Coordinates of C-alpha atoms and ligand atoms in Angstrom, one line a residue:
M131 CA 60.6 -41.8 -45.6
S132 CA 57.0 -40.6 -46.3
E133 CA 55.7 -43.0 -43.6
A134 CA 58.1 -41.6 -41.0
A135 CA 56.9 -38.0 -41.8
T136 CA 53.2 -38.8 -41.1
P137 CA 52.5 -39.1 -37.4
P138 CA 50.5 -42.3 -36.4
G139 CA 46.8 -41.8 -36.3
S140 CA 46.8 -38.5 -38.1
G141 CA 45.9 -40.0 -41.5
P142 CA 43.6 -42.8 -42.7
E143 CA 44.6 -46.2 -41.5
R144 CA 45.5 -48.7 -44.1
G145 CA 42.4 -50.7 -44.9
S146 CA 40.0 -48.3 -43.0
V147 CA 36.3 -48.1 -44.3
F148 CA 36.1 -44.4 -43.4
P149 CA 37.0 -41.8 -46.0
P150 CA 40.2 -39.9 -45.6
G151 CA 40.1 -37.2 -42.9
F152 CA 37.1 -38.7 -41.1
D153 CA 37.5 -39.4 -37.4
P154 CA 34.6 -41.7 -36.1
T155 CA 35.4 -41.1 -32.4
A156 CA 35.2 -37.4 -32.7
E157 CA 31.9 -37.7 -34.5
S158 CA 30.4 -39.9 -31.8
A159 CA 31.7 -37.6 -29.1
E160 CA 30.0 -34.7 -30.8
K161 CA 26.7 -36.6 -31.1
T162 CA 26.9 -37.4 -27.4
L163 CA 27.6 -33.8 -26.6
C164 CA 24.6 -32.6 -28.6
F165 CA 22.4 -35.3 -27.0
R166 CA 23.5 -34.2 -23.5
G167 CA 23.1 -30.6 -24.4
F168 CA 19.4 -31.0 -25.3
W169 CA 18.5 -32.7 -22.1
A170 CA 20.6 -30.3 -20.1
W171 CA 18.6 -27.4 -21.5
A172 CA 15.3 -29.2 -21.1
V173 CA 16.0 -30.1 -17.4
L174 CA 17.3 -26.6 -16.8
I175 CA 14.1 -25.0 -18.2
L176 CA 12.0 -27.4 -16.2
L177 CA 13.8 -26.6 -13.0
I178 CA 13.5 -22.8 -13.7
A179 CA 9.7 -23.3 -14.4
I180 CA 9.3 -25.3 -11.1
C181 CA 11.2 -22.7 -9.1
V182 CA 9.2 -19.8 -10.6
S183 CA 5.9 -21.7 -10.0
V184 CA 6.8 -22.4 -6.4
F185 CA 7.9 -18.8 -5.9
M186 CA 4.7 -17.5 -7.4
W187 CA 2.6 -19.9 -5.3
L188 CA 4.4 -18.8 -2.1
L189 CA 4.1 -15.2 -3.0
R190 CA 0.4 -15.6 -3.7
K191 CA 0.1 -17.4 -0.3
C192 CA 1.8 -14.5 1.4
I193 CA -0.4 -12.0 -0.4
Q194 CA -3.5 -13.8 0.7
G195 CA -2.3 -13.8 4.3
P196 CA -3.3 -16.1 7.1
A197 CA -6.9 -17.4 7.4
Y198 CA -9.0 -17.7 10.5
R199 CA -9.1 -21.5 11.0
K200 CA -10.8 -22.1 14.4
A201 CA -14.1 -23.9 13.8
N202 CA -16.1 -22.3 16.6
R203 CA -19.8 -21.6 15.9
I204 CA -21.9 -18.7 17.0
D205 CA -25.4 -20.2 16.6
G206 CA -28.2 -17.7 17.3
K207 CA -25.8 -14.7 18.0
V208 CA -27.3 -11.5 16.6
V209 CA -24.9 -9.7 14.2
I210 CA -25.1 -6.5 12.2
V211 CA -22.7 -6.0 9.3
T212 CA -22.7 -2.8 7.3
G213 CA -22.1 -2.6 3.6
C214 CA -22.3 -6.3 3.0
N215 CA -23.9 -6.7 -0.4
T216 CA -20.5 -7.0 -2.0
G217 CA -16.7 -7.3 -1.3
I218 CA -15.3 -8.0 2.2
G219 CA -18.6 -7.5 3.9
K220 CA -20.4 -10.1 1.8
E221 CA -17.6 -12.7 2.5
T222 CA -17.8 -11.8 6.2
V223 CA -21.6 -12.4 6.3
L224 CA -21.2 -15.7 4.4
E225 CA -18.7 -17.1 7.0
L226 CA -20.8 -15.8 10.0
A227 CA -23.9 -17.4 8.4
K228 CA -22.1 -20.7 7.9
R229 CA -21.4 -20.6 11.6
G230 CA -25.0 -20.2 12.6
A231 CA -25.3 -16.4 13.2
R232 CA -28.5 -14.4 12.8
V233 CA -27.3 -11.6 10.5
Y234 CA -28.8 -8.2 9.8
M235 CA -27.4 -7.1 6.5
A236 CA -27.3 -3.3 6.7
C237 CA -27.0 -2.0 3.1
R238 CA -27.9 1.2 1.3
D239 CA -29.2 -0.6 -1.8
A240 CA -32.1 -2.9 -1.0
G241 CA -32.0 -4.6 -4.4
R242 CA -28.3 -5.5 -4.3
C243 CA -28.6 -6.5 -0.6
E244 CA -31.4 -8.9 -1.5
A245 CA -29.4 -10.5 -4.3
A246 CA -26.5 -11.0 -1.9
R247 CA -28.8 -12.3 0.9
L248 CA -30.3 -14.9 -1.4
E249 CA -26.9 -16.1 -2.6
I250 CA -25.6 -16.3 1.0
M251 CA -28.7 -18.2 2.2
D252 CA -28.1 -20.6 -0.6
R253 CA -24.5 -21.2 0.1
S254 CA -24.7 -21.2 3.9
H255 CA -28.0 -23.0 4.3
N256 CA -28.8 -20.4 7.0
Q257 CA -32.3 -18.7 6.7
Q258 CA -31.6 -16.3 9.5
L259 CA -30.4 -13.4 7.2
F260 CA -32.3 -10.1 7.0
N261 CA -32.1 -7.4 4.5
R262 CA -32.3 -3.9 6.1
T263 CA -31.7 -0.5 4.6
L264 CA -29.0 1.7 6.0
D265 CA -27.5 4.6 4.2
L266 CA -24.6 5.8 6.3
G267 CA -24.6 9.0 4.4
S268 CA -27.9 10.0 6.0
L269 CA -28.1 10.4 9.8
Q270 CA -31.9 10.0 9.6
S271 CA -31.4 6.7 7.8
V272 CA -29.1 5.5 10.6
R273 CA -31.7 6.4 13.2
N274 CA -34.4 4.7 11.2
F275 CA -32.3 1.6 11.0
V276 CA -31.6 1.5 14.7
E277 CA -35.2 2.1 15.6
R278 CA -36.4 -0.8 13.5
F279 CA -33.6 -3.1 14.7
K280 CA -34.4 -2.3 18.3
A281 CA -38.0 -3.1 17.7
E282 CA -37.1 -6.4 16.2
E283 CA -34.2 -7.6 18.5
S284 CA -33.5 -7.3 22.1
R285 CA -29.9 -8.2 21.9
L286 CA -26.8 -7.5 19.7
D287 CA -23.7 -9.6 20.1
L288 CA -21.6 -8.4 17.2
L289 CA -21.5 -5.1 15.2
I290 CA -19.2 -5.0 12.2
N291 CA -18.7 -1.5 10.8
N292 CA -17.5 -2.5 7.4
A293 CA -19.1 -0.2 4.8
G294 CA -16.8 2.3 3.2
V295 CA -16.3 4.6 0.2
M296 CA -12.9 5.4 -1.2
A297 CA -11.5 8.3 -3.2
C298 CA -14.8 9.5 -4.6
P299 CA -15.1 13.0 -6.1
R300 CA -15.9 15.6 -3.4
T301 CA -19.6 15.2 -2.7
L302 CA -21.7 15.7 0.4
T303 CA -23.8 13.5 2.5
T304 CA -27.5 14.2 3.0
D305 CA -26.5 16.2 6.1
G306 CA -24.0 18.3 4.2
Y307 CA -20.8 16.6 5.3
E308 CA -17.9 15.5 3.1
Q309 CA -18.9 12.0 1.8
Q310 CA -15.9 9.9 2.9
F311 CA -15.7 11.4 6.4
G312 CA -19.5 11.3 6.6
V313 CA -20.0 7.7 5.5
N314 CA -16.8 6.0 6.8
H315 CA -16.7 7.8 10.2
L316 CA -19.8 9.9 11.2
G317 CA -22.4 7.4 10.0
H318 CA -20.7 4.5 11.9
F319 CA -20.1 6.8 14.9
L320 CA -23.8 7.5 15.2
L321 CA -24.8 3.9 14.5
T322 CA -22.4 2.5 17.2
N323 CA -23.5 5.0 19.8
L324 CA -27.1 4.3 19.2
L325 CA -26.5 0.6 19.6
L326 CA -24.3 0.7 22.7
D327 CA -27.1 -0.1 25.1
R328 CA -27.9 -3.3 23.2
L329 CA -24.3 -4.3 23.0
K330 CA -23.8 -3.8 26.8
Q331 CA -27.0 -5.7 27.6
S332 CA -25.7 -8.6 25.5
S333 CA -22.1 -8.6 26.8
P334 CA -19.7 -10.2 26.3
S335 CA -20.1 -8.6 22.9
R336 CA -17.9 -7.1 20.2
I337 CA -17.5 -4.2 17.8
V338 CA -15.2 -4.6 14.8
V339 CA -14.2 -1.5 12.8
V340 CA -12.8 -2.0 9.3
S341 CA -10.2 0.7 8.9
S342 CA -7.3 0.8 6.5
A343 CA -3.5 1.1 6.4
A344 CA -4.3 4.3 4.6
H345 CA -4.6 5.9 8.0
L346 CA -0.8 6.1 8.0
F347 CA -1.2 9.0 5.4
G348 CA -4.0 10.6 7.3
R349 CA -4.2 13.5 9.7
I350 CA -7.2 14.9 11.5
N351 CA -7.5 18.4 10.0
R352 CA -9.1 20.3 12.8
E353 CA -9.3 23.5 10.7
D354 CA -10.9 21.8 7.7
L355 CA -12.5 18.5 8.8
M356 CA -14.8 18.5 5.8
S357 CA -12.0 19.2 3.3
E358 CA -13.7 22.4 2.1
K359 CA -10.4 24.4 1.6
K360 CA -8.5 21.5 0.1
Y361 CA -9.7 18.1 -1.1
G362 CA -7.4 15.2 -1.6
K363 CA -9.5 12.1 -2.6
F364 CA -7.2 9.4 -1.2
F365 CA -4.3 10.9 0.8
G366 CA -6.6 13.6 2.2
A367 CA -10.3 12.7 2.9
Y368 CA -10.1 8.9 2.7
S369 CA -7.0 8.6 4.9
Q370 CA -8.4 11.1 7.4
S371 CA -11.7 9.0 7.6
K372 CA -9.7 5.8 8.2
L373 CA -7.6 7.5 10.8
A374 CA -10.9 8.6 12.4
N375 CA -12.0 5.0 12.5
I376 CA -8.9 4.1 14.6
L377 CA -9.1 7.1 16.9
F378 CA -12.8 6.2 17.4
T379 CA -11.8 2.6 18.3
C380 CA -9.2 3.9 20.8
K381 CA -11.6 6.3 22.5
L382 CA -14.5 3.8 22.5
S383 CA -12.4 1.1 24.0
S384 CA -11.5 3.4 26.9
I385 CA -15.2 4.4 27.4
L386 CA -16.2 0.7 27.4
K387 CA -13.5 -0.4 29.8
N388 CA -14.9 -3.0 32.2
S389 CA -18.2 -3.3 30.2
R390 CA -17.2 -6.6 28.6
V391 CA -17.9 -4.9 25.2
T392 CA -14.7 -5.0 23.2
V393 CA -13.9 -2.9 20.2
N394 CA -11.0 -3.5 17.7
C395 CA -10.2 -2.3 14.3
C396 CA -8.4 -3.7 11.3
H397 CA -6.8 -3.3 7.9
P398 CA -8.1 -6.0 5.6
G399 CA -5.2 -5.9 3.2
V400 CA -5.3 -4.8 -0.4
V401 CA -8.4 -6.6 -1.6
R402 CA -9.9 -7.1 -5.0
T403 CA -13.3 -5.5 -4.5
E404 CA -15.5 -2.7 -5.9
L405 CA -13.8 -0.1 -3.6
N406 CA -11.8 1.4 -6.4
R407 CA -15.0 2.1 -8.4
H408 CA -14.2 5.8 -8.3
F409 CA -10.8 5.3 -9.9
A410 CA -10.6 7.8 -12.6
G411 CA -7.4 6.8 -14.5
P412 CA -7.3 6.0 -18.3
G413 CA -8.9 2.8 -19.6
W414 CA -5.7 1.0 -20.2
M415 CA -4.6 1.6 -16.6
K416 CA -7.9 0.3 -15.3
S417 CA -7.3 -2.9 -17.4
V418 CA -3.8 -3.3 -16.1
L419 CA -5.0 -2.8 -12.5
Q420 CA -7.8 -5.2 -13.0
T421 CA -5.6 -7.9 -14.5
G422 CA -2.8 -7.3 -11.9
S423 CA -5.3 -7.4 -9.1
L424 CA -6.2 -11.0 -9.9
Y425 CA -2.8 -12.1 -8.7
F426 CA -1.4 -9.2 -6.6
F427 CA -4.5 -8.4 -4.5
K428 CA -6.2 -10.5 -1.8
S429 CA -9.5 -12.2 -2.7
P430 CA -12.5 -10.8 -0.9
K431 CA -12.6 -14.1 1.2
A432 CA -8.9 -13.6 2.2
G433 CA -9.7 -9.9 2.9
A434 CA -12.5 -10.9 5.4
Q435 CA -10.2 -13.1 7.6
T436 CA -9.0 -10.4 10.0
S437 CA -12.5 -9.1 10.6
L438 CA -13.6 -12.7 11.1
R439 CA -10.8 -13.3 13.7
L440 CA -11.8 -10.2 15.6
A441 CA -15.4 -11.2 15.5
L442 CA -15.1 -14.9 16.3
D443 CA -11.8 -15.8 18.0
P444 CA -12.6 -16.9 21.6
G445 CA -8.9 -16.1 22.4
L446 CA -9.7 -12.4 21.9
E447 CA -12.5 -12.4 24.4
G448 CA -11.0 -9.6 26.6
S449 CA -8.9 -7.9 24.0
T450 CA -9.9 -4.4 23.1
G451 CA -8.6 -1.2 21.5
G452 CA -6.3 -3.1 19.2
Y453 CA -5.3 -2.6 15.5
Y454 CA -5.0 -5.8 13.5
S455 CA -3.8 -6.7 10.1
D456 CA -3.3 -10.2 8.6
C457 CA -5.0 -11.6 11.7
M458 CA -2.2 -10.1 13.9
R459 CA -2.1 -7.2 16.3
W460 CA 0.1 -4.3 15.3
P461 CA 1.3 -1.3 17.2
L462 CA -0.2 2.0 16.2
V463 CA 1.8 5.0 14.9
P464 CA 1.8 7.9 17.4
W465 CA -0.8 10.0 15.5
A466 CA -3.3 7.1 15.5
R467 CA -3.1 6.6 19.3
N468 CA -3.1 10.3 20.3
M469 CA -5.8 10.4 22.9
E470 CA -6.0 14.2 22.9
T471 CA -7.0 14.0 19.2
A472 CA -9.3 11.0 19.9
D473 CA -11.1 13.1 22.6
W474 CA -11.4 16.1 20.3
L475 CA -12.7 14.0 17.4
W476 CA -15.2 12.3 19.7
R477 CA -16.6 15.6 21.0
E478 CA -16.7 17.0 17.5
S479 CA -18.4 13.9 16.1
E480 CA -21.0 14.1 18.9
K481 CA -21.8 17.7 17.8
L482 CA -21.9 16.8 14.1
V483 CA -24.4 13.9 14.5
G484 CA -26.4 15.6 17.2
L485 CA -25.7 13.4 20.2
P486 CA -25.4 15.0 23.7
P487 CA -21.9 15.0 25.1
M488 CA -20.9 11.8 26.9
E489 CA -18.2 13.5 28.9
P490 CA -17.9 17.1 30.1
P491 CA -15.6 19.2 27.9
P492 CA -12.1 19.6 29.2
P493 CA -11.7 22.7 31.5
N494 CA -9.4 24.6 29.0
Q495 CA -11.9 24.3 26.1
N496 CA -14.0 27.3 25.2
Q497 CA -17.4 26.7 26.7
N498 CA -19.2 28.9 24.1
Q499 CA -18.7 26.4 21.3
N500 CA -20.0 27.5 17.9
P501 CA -22.4 25.0 16.4
T502 CA -20.6 23.1 13.7
Q503 CA -21.1 24.4 10.2
N504 CA -21.5 22.2 7.2
S505 CA -19.8 22.9 3.9
N506 CA -22.8 25.0 2.7
G507 CA -22.0 27.4 5.5
T508 CA -25.2 26.6 7.3
Q509 CA -25.5 25.1 10.7
N510 CA -25.6 21.4 11.0
G511 CA -29.2 20.3 11.0
N512 CA -29.0 18.2 14.2
A513 CA -26.9 20.6 16.2
A514 CA -29.0 23.5 15.0
N515 CA -32.2 21.8 16.0
G516 CA -30.8 21.9 19.5
S517 CA -31.8 20.0 22.5
R518 CA -35.2 18.8 21.1
E519 CA -33.6 16.7 18.4
M520 CA -30.9 15.6 20.8
Q521 CA -33.4 14.8 23.5
S522 CA -35.5 12.7 21.1
V523 CA -32.4 10.7 20.2
E524 CA -31.4 10.3 23.8
T525 CA -34.7 9.4 25.2
V526 CA -36.2 7.4 22.4
V527 CA -33.3 5.5 21.0
V528 CA -30.2 5.9 23.1
N529 CA -29.4 4.8 26.5
R530 CA -25.7 5.3 26.8
S531 CA -25.4 5.1 30.5
Ligands
NAP620 N1 -10.5 -3.3 -0.7 C1 -9.4 -2.9 -0.1 O1 -8.3 -3.1 -0.6 C2 -9.5 -2.3 1.3 C3 -8.3 -1.9 1.9 C4 -8.4 -1.3 3.1 C5 -9.6 -1.1 3.7 N2 -10.8 -1.4 3.1 C6 -12.0 -1.2 3.8 O2 -12.8 -2.3 3.8 C7 -14.2 -2.0 3.9 C8 -15.0 -2.8 2.9 O3 -14.6 -2.3 1.6 P1 -14.6 -3.3 0.3 O4 -13.2 -3.4 -0.2 O5 -15.4 -4.5 0.5 O6 -15.4 -2.3 -0.7 P2 -16.7 -2.5 -1.6 O7 -16.7 -3.8 -2.3 O8 -16.8 -1.3 -2.4 O9 -17.8 -2.6 -0.5 C9 -18.2 -1.4 0.2 C10 -19.6 -1.6 0.8 O10 -19.9 -0.4 1.5 C11 -21.2 0.0 1.1 N3 -21.4 1.4 1.2 C12 -20.8 2.4 0.5 N4 -21.4 3.6 0.9 C13 -22.4 3.3 1.8 C14 -23.3 4.1 2.4 N5 -23.4 5.4 2.3 N6 -24.2 3.5 3.3 C15 -24.1 2.1 3.4 N7 -23.3 1.4 2.8 C16 -22.4 1.9 2.0 C17 -21.2 -0.4 -0.4 O11 -22.6 -0.4 -0.8 P3 -22.9 -0.2 -2.4 O12 -22.5 -1.5 -3.1 O13 -24.3 0.0 -2.4 O14 -22.1 0.9 -2.9 C18 -20.6 -1.8 -0.3 O15 -21.6 -2.7 0.2 C19 -14.3 -0.5 3.7 O16 -14.4 0.2 4.9 C20 -12.9 -0.1 3.1 O17 -12.5 1.2 3.5 C21 -10.7 -2.0 1.9

């Protein structure tokens, strides 16, 4: 009767070695499950780690952008690179030196330039590197540099306008112009114009202008070019100066049509350099930015690749007036290719740096132009000096015919 009431297998078997209530099959199944569970987790974690690593590696590759990979050399070609004691400029010079160029390093700080020059000579095994002083915030310094360069070299194959200053507090150049507009645009404007004759004589030759995607935020403020009324460090003055770089490129490319001198500009990417030295945020934000930049910003070497392609690629021999980023040509937004603004900026820049007009002013423009005033309210030194200074620039240094 009692046996019939107990279902088979639900109790201890007669003669079993296991204590009552113990099921050995359930125990082993549980053990197997635990065993499988551990490895399942381990494999899952490993897979996630691999996926994250691959994703991070791919993202890093995307951030670094494409590299210029052609192995062409430019032995003996004469090159000027501005602002190359550090950052993108230094990496640019290193690569050009490795390819045999004769490079004039145009920097404002002779000591820092010398340190960079010695390092690059060491790494490139190229002794043809020269330390020359150029402060783009002083028009006289630009003229002195050009005068010395022309006495030393009869040709110029490549000019890279790389130097730049970003988001500094509002200060003035030696000539009384707003620093970012003065250094990033006006200094390079004068430098390039004074070197055009050499570039034409050495054609095919190239000009590379390092601009920035910040131009997208920029507008040429005709009423307040020197940001006297309102000064925005980044979205105002810096963006305007980088837009000016692009308009300068557009205008110059049309002036140099059929001369076999090409001019292109680029955005190097967001690059880990000293450019943010004027960043005024709290200390913790600087640390976060610095740490984040190790991964999320391009290295200076990666940042130099678009400049290098524009400088070196034989495939770009006849290409001019373009805007490049990540080694590719990109279309320009309407305000960066507005030729009326480019014409106006060109004429205004000529006045500000004291160059004679290259083209007659448009018929509708007021012929009685006021000499441009600097932010001190005084007349610009060069314009105020009138034709004597202009003539000396034109006859001694410039031959822009
Ligand atoms: N880094 C980026 O993310 C980024 C993005 C877009 C565009 N850019 C552009 O890339 C170019 C190179 O910048 P970078 O990132 O390599 O910055 P960087 O490391 O600060 O280098 C700038 C260079 O310009 C020089 N410079 C500054 N003011 C000068 C002056 N008055 N005269 C002569 N040289 C002067 C600096 O000389 P000192 O060392 O003596 O100051 C330095 O050699 C700039 O035109 C910048 O606007 C950079």
